[in-house]
Coordinates of C-alpha atoms and ligand atoms in Angstrom, one line a residue:
M1 CA -254.4 68.5 7.0
T2 CA -251.5 66.3 5.9
P3 CA -248.5 68.6 5.9
I4 CA -244.8 67.9 5.4
G5 CA -243.1 67.6 8.8
V6 CA -239.7 69.4 9.2
F7 CA -237.7 68.5 12.3
D8 CA -234.6 70.0 13.9
S9 CA -233.1 70.0 17.4
G10 CA -233.7 73.8 17.4
Y11 CA -233.7 76.6 15.0
G12 CA -231.2 75.3 12.4
G13 CA -233.8 73.4 10.3
L14 CA -235.5 76.8 9.6
T15 CA -232.7 77.4 7.0
V16 CA -233.9 74.3 5.2
L17 CA -237.6 75.0 5.7
K18 CA -237.2 78.4 3.9
D19 CA -235.9 76.6 0.8
L20 CA -238.6 73.9 1.1
Q21 CA -241.3 76.6 1.2
A22 CA -239.9 78.3 -1.8
A23 CA -239.7 75.0 -3.8
L24 CA -243.2 73.9 -2.7
P25 CA -245.1 77.2 -2.1
D26 CA -248.6 75.5 -2.1
A27 CA -247.6 72.7 0.3
D28 CA -248.5 72.7 4.0
F29 CA -245.7 72.4 6.5
I30 CA -245.3 71.7 10.3
Y31 CA -241.9 72.8 11.7
L32 CA -240.9 71.2 15.0
G33 CA -237.9 72.4 17.0
D34 CA -236.9 70.4 20.1
N35 CA -235.4 73.6 21.6
A36 CA -235.9 72.4 25.2
R37 CA -233.4 69.5 24.6
A38 CA -231.1 71.2 22.0
P39 CA -228.2 71.1 21.2
Y40 CA -228.2 67.5 20.0
G41 CA -224.6 67.8 18.6
V42 CA -223.0 66.8 21.9
R43 CA -225.5 64.1 22.9
S44 CA -225.1 60.3 22.6
F45 CA -226.3 58.2 19.7
E46 CA -229.0 56.7 22.0
L47 CA -230.4 60.0 23.1
V48 CA -230.4 61.6 19.7
Y49 CA -232.2 58.5 18.3
R50 CA -234.8 58.5 21.1
F51 CA -235.5 62.2 20.8
T52 CA -235.7 62.1 17.1
L53 CA -238.1 59.1 17.1
Q54 CA -240.4 60.9 19.5
A55 CA -240.4 63.9 17.2
V56 CA -241.1 61.7 14.1
E57 CA -244.0 59.9 15.9
Y58 CA -245.4 63.3 17.0
L59 CA -245.4 64.6 13.5
F60 CA -246.9 61.4 12.1
S61 CA -249.7 61.6 14.8
H62 CA -250.4 65.1 13.5
G63 CA -251.0 64.0 10.0
C64 CA -247.6 64.2 8.3
P65 CA -247.1 61.5 5.6
L66 CA -243.5 62.6 5.1
V67 CA -241.0 64.0 7.6
I68 CA -237.7 65.7 6.7
L69 CA -235.0 65.5 9.4
A70 CA -233.6 69.0 8.7
C71 CA -230.8 68.3 11.1
N72 CA -227.5 66.6 10.2
T73 CA -227.0 65.3 13.7
A74 CA -230.4 63.5 13.7
S75 CA -229.9 62.4 10.1
A76 CA -226.5 61.0 11.2
K77 CA -227.5 59.3 14.4
A78 CA -231.2 58.3 14.0
L79 CA -232.3 58.2 10.4
R80 CA -231.1 54.7 9.4
T81 CA -232.5 53.0 12.4
I82 CA -235.9 54.8 12.1
Q83 CA -236.1 53.9 8.4
Q84 CA -235.1 50.3 8.9
N85 CA -236.5 49.3 12.3
D86 CA -239.2 51.8 13.3
L87 CA -241.1 52.8 10.1
P88 CA -242.1 49.2 9.2
R89 CA -243.6 48.9 12.6
I90 CA -245.2 52.4 12.8
D91 CA -246.5 52.8 9.3
P92 CA -244.7 51.6 6.2
S93 CA -246.5 54.0 3.9
R94 CA -244.9 57.1 5.6
R95 CA -241.5 58.3 4.9
V96 CA -238.6 59.9 6.8
L97 CA -235.8 61.6 4.8
G98 CA -232.6 63.2 5.9
V99 CA -230.1 65.9 4.7
I100 CA -226.8 64.0 4.5
R101 CA -227.5 61.8 1.5
P102 CA -228.8 64.6 -0.8
T103 CA -225.7 66.7 0.1
A104 CA -223.3 63.8 -0.5
E105 CA -224.9 63.1 -3.9
V106 CA -224.1 66.5 -5.4
V107 CA -220.8 67.3 -3.7
A108 CA -218.7 66.1 -6.7
D109 CA -220.1 68.9 -8.8
Y110 CA -218.4 71.5 -6.5
T111 CA -214.8 70.2 -6.5
T112 CA -212.0 70.1 -9.1
T113 CA -209.2 69.1 -6.7
G114 CA -211.2 66.2 -5.3
A115 CA -210.6 67.5 -1.7
V116 CA -213.8 68.2 0.2
G117 CA -214.1 69.8 3.7
L118 CA -216.8 69.2 6.2
F119 CA -217.8 71.3 9.2
G120 CA -220.3 69.7 11.5
T121 CA -221.3 69.2 15.1
P122 CA -219.1 66.8 17.2
G123 CA -221.9 64.2 16.8
T124 CA -222.1 64.4 13.0
V125 CA -218.3 64.3 12.6
A126 CA -217.9 61.4 15.0
S127 CA -220.7 59.4 13.3
Q128 CA -218.6 59.4 10.0
S129 CA -221.9 59.4 8.1
Y130 CA -220.5 61.8 5.4
D131 CA -217.4 59.7 5.1
M132 CA -219.5 56.6 4.5
E133 CA -221.9 58.2 2.0
L134 CA -219.0 59.7 0.0
A135 CA -217.1 56.4 0.0
K136 CA -220.2 54.8 -1.5
L137 CA -221.2 57.6 -4.0
H138 CA -217.8 59.2 -4.9
P139 CA -214.9 56.9 -3.8
G140 CA -212.4 59.2 -5.6
L141 CA -213.1 62.1 -3.3
R142 CA -211.1 62.8 -0.1
L143 CA -213.0 64.2 2.9
T144 CA -211.5 66.1 5.8
S145 CA -213.8 66.9 8.7
K146 CA -213.7 69.4 11.5
A147 CA -216.1 69.5 14.5
C148 CA -217.2 73.0 15.4
P149 CA -218.7 72.8 18.9
M150 CA -218.8 76.6 19.4
W151 CA -220.8 77.5 16.3
V152 CA -224.3 76.3 17.3
P153 CA -224.1 78.2 20.6
L154 CA -223.0 81.3 18.8
V155 CA -226.0 81.1 16.5
E156 CA -228.5 80.2 19.2
N157 CA -227.4 83.1 21.3
L158 CA -227.7 85.6 18.4
E159 CA -224.0 86.2 18.3
A160 CA -223.5 85.0 14.7
D161 CA -222.8 88.5 13.4
G162 CA -221.1 89.7 16.6
P163 CA -217.4 90.3 17.0
G164 CA -217.1 87.3 19.3
A165 CA -217.9 84.9 16.4
D166 CA -214.8 85.9 14.4
Y167 CA -212.4 84.1 16.7
F168 CA -214.1 80.7 16.4
V169 CA -215.0 81.0 12.7
K170 CA -211.4 81.8 11.8
R171 CA -210.0 79.2 14.2
Y172 CA -212.0 76.2 12.8
I173 CA -211.4 77.3 9.2
D174 CA -207.6 77.6 9.8
E175 CA -207.6 74.2 11.5
L176 CA -209.5 72.5 8.7
F177 CA -207.3 74.0 5.9
A178 CA -204.1 73.1 7.8
L179 CA -205.2 69.5 7.6
D180 CA -205.8 69.7 3.8
P181 CA -204.9 72.9 1.9
Q182 CA -206.3 71.4 -1.3
I183 CA -209.9 71.6 -0.2
D184 CA -212.0 73.5 -2.7
A185 CA -215.5 72.4 -1.7
L186 CA -216.9 72.9 1.7
I187 CA -220.0 71.2 3.2
L188 CA -221.7 73.2 6.0
G189 CA -222.9 69.9 7.6
C190 CA -225.1 71.6 10.3
T191 CA -228.3 73.4 9.4
H192 CA -227.4 76.2 11.9
Y193 CA -224.2 77.2 10.0
P194 CA -225.7 79.1 7.1
L195 CA -226.3 81.9 9.7
L196 CA -222.5 82.2 10.0
L197 CA -222.0 82.3 6.2
N198 CA -221.0 86.0 6.1
K199 CA -218.2 85.4 8.5
I200 CA -217.3 82.0 7.0
R201 CA -216.8 83.6 3.6
Q202 CA -214.7 86.3 5.2
Y203 CA -212.1 83.8 6.4
L204 CA -212.3 81.2 3.7
P205 CA -209.4 80.9 1.3
A206 CA -210.3 82.2 -2.2
G207 CA -211.8 79.8 -4.7
V208 CA -213.6 77.5 -2.2
S209 CA -217.2 76.6 -3.0
V210 CA -219.7 76.4 -0.2
L211 CA -222.6 73.9 -0.5
S212 CA -225.9 75.4 0.4
Q213 CA -227.7 72.5 2.1
G214 CA -231.2 74.2 2.1
S215 CA -231.5 74.4 -1.7
I216 CA -229.9 71.0 -2.2
V217 CA -232.4 69.3 0.1
A218 CA -235.3 71.2 -1.5
A219 CA -234.2 70.1 -5.0
S220 CA -233.8 66.6 -3.8
L221 CA -237.3 66.6 -2.3
L222 CA -238.8 67.9 -5.5
D223 CA -237.1 65.1 -7.4
Y224 CA -238.4 62.6 -4.8
L225 CA -242.0 63.8 -5.1
R226 CA -241.7 63.6 -9.0
R227 CA -240.6 60.0 -8.6
H228 CA -243.3 59.3 -6.0
P229 CA -246.5 60.9 -7.2
D230 CA -248.5 58.9 -4.7
M231 CA -246.7 60.7 -1.9
A232 CA -247.0 64.1 -3.7
A233 CA -250.7 63.6 -3.8
R234 CA -250.9 62.9 -0.1
I235 CA -249.5 66.3 0.9
S236 CA -252.2 68.9 1.6
R237 CA -251.9 72.1 -0.4
G238 CA -253.0 75.1 1.7
G239 CA -249.7 76.9 1.6
T240 CA -249.6 77.1 5.4
T241 CA -246.7 76.6 8.0
Q242 CA -247.3 75.8 11.7
Y243 CA -244.4 76.3 14.0
L244 CA -244.0 74.1 17.1
T245 CA -241.4 74.2 19.8
T246 CA -240.7 72.3 23.0
E247 CA -239.5 75.5 24.7
Q248 CA -241.1 78.9 25.5
P249 CA -242.8 80.1 22.2
D250 CA -241.9 83.8 22.7
K251 CA -238.2 83.0 22.7
F252 CA -238.6 80.7 19.7
D253 CA -240.6 83.4 17.9
S254 CA -238.0 86.1 18.2
L255 CA -235.1 83.9 17.1
A256 CA -237.1 82.2 14.4
A257 CA -238.0 85.5 12.9
V258 CA -234.3 86.2 12.4
F259 CA -233.9 82.9 10.5
M260 CA -237.0 83.3 8.4
G261 CA -236.9 87.0 7.9
T262 CA -240.7 87.2 8.7
P263 CA -242.7 87.2 11.9
V264 CA -243.3 83.7 13.4
A265 CA -245.9 82.6 16.0
A266 CA -245.1 79.2 17.5
R267 CA -247.0 76.9 19.8
R268 CA -245.4 74.9 22.6
V269 CA -245.7 71.1 22.5
E270 CA -244.5 68.3 24.7
L271 CA -242.7 65.3 23.2
D272 CA -242.9 62.1 25.2
E273 CA -242.4 58.4 24.6
K274 CA -246.1 57.5 24.9
R275 CA -247.1 59.0 21.6
Ligands
DGL301 N1 -228.9 71.8 13.4 C1 -228.3 70.6 13.8 C2 -227.5 69.9 12.7 O1 -227.8 70.2 11.5 C3 -227.4 70.7 15.0 C4 -227.7 71.5 16.1 C5 -227.5 70.8 17.5 O2 -226.3 70.6 17.9 O3 -228.5 70.6 18.1 O4 -226.7 69.1 12.9

């Protein structure tokens, strides 16, 4: 089997996986969540890079010709180095793609004021990856960012719909819009955040469009496979998904079922530097 690999630090990438499955229903997928070492959002560049490289090498060694980093933090801190330094050494015929570039490509379609807001993990915001991509692709747009260190823990502890989430959702929204009240397009630059969407919409000023990263990444992958038929032909087409986690599978299964809306049965794996 030669599935598409989908990687995230934990559960967040499942919001992307769902859209990838809908876009490519006959493709095989392996989802890998590094739950034992999540969250990545507060970790150093060096660690996020090392952990992400281990995950990519694991997925390659399990047959994936293509890996999607369905994690903004890993895309921000590890993707470029893996593409430029590691892939040529490991296997130049394989590919690793991220979520930041496809999101930055389409953002101009969502704004009329030219003011764009970004919510992300502290790591993604500090990396300035979105600022750099937007400066390249849409230099006329103005980006204002806000790190949301409390949102991933709320999601991972199944509190996204609980009353405790309201305080931190409202607080980060108020802080972002105080910095730039003109914002009319909002990037949820962390794949965990769609789970907070109900509450985010509740506190968002009227008329603000929210970019849905899962469908954007899925559309971008379809376009990539159309332009690279050789890669499209390498992906096995059994319509299956395997779920792998570095933590206890029973915990993964119950939370992943919330993300996916269907039962999930994961297997535990170890990532190490020897692979
Ligand atoms: N889901 C990851 C992202 O998109 C972040 C979660 C974490 O901090 O590990 O950035």
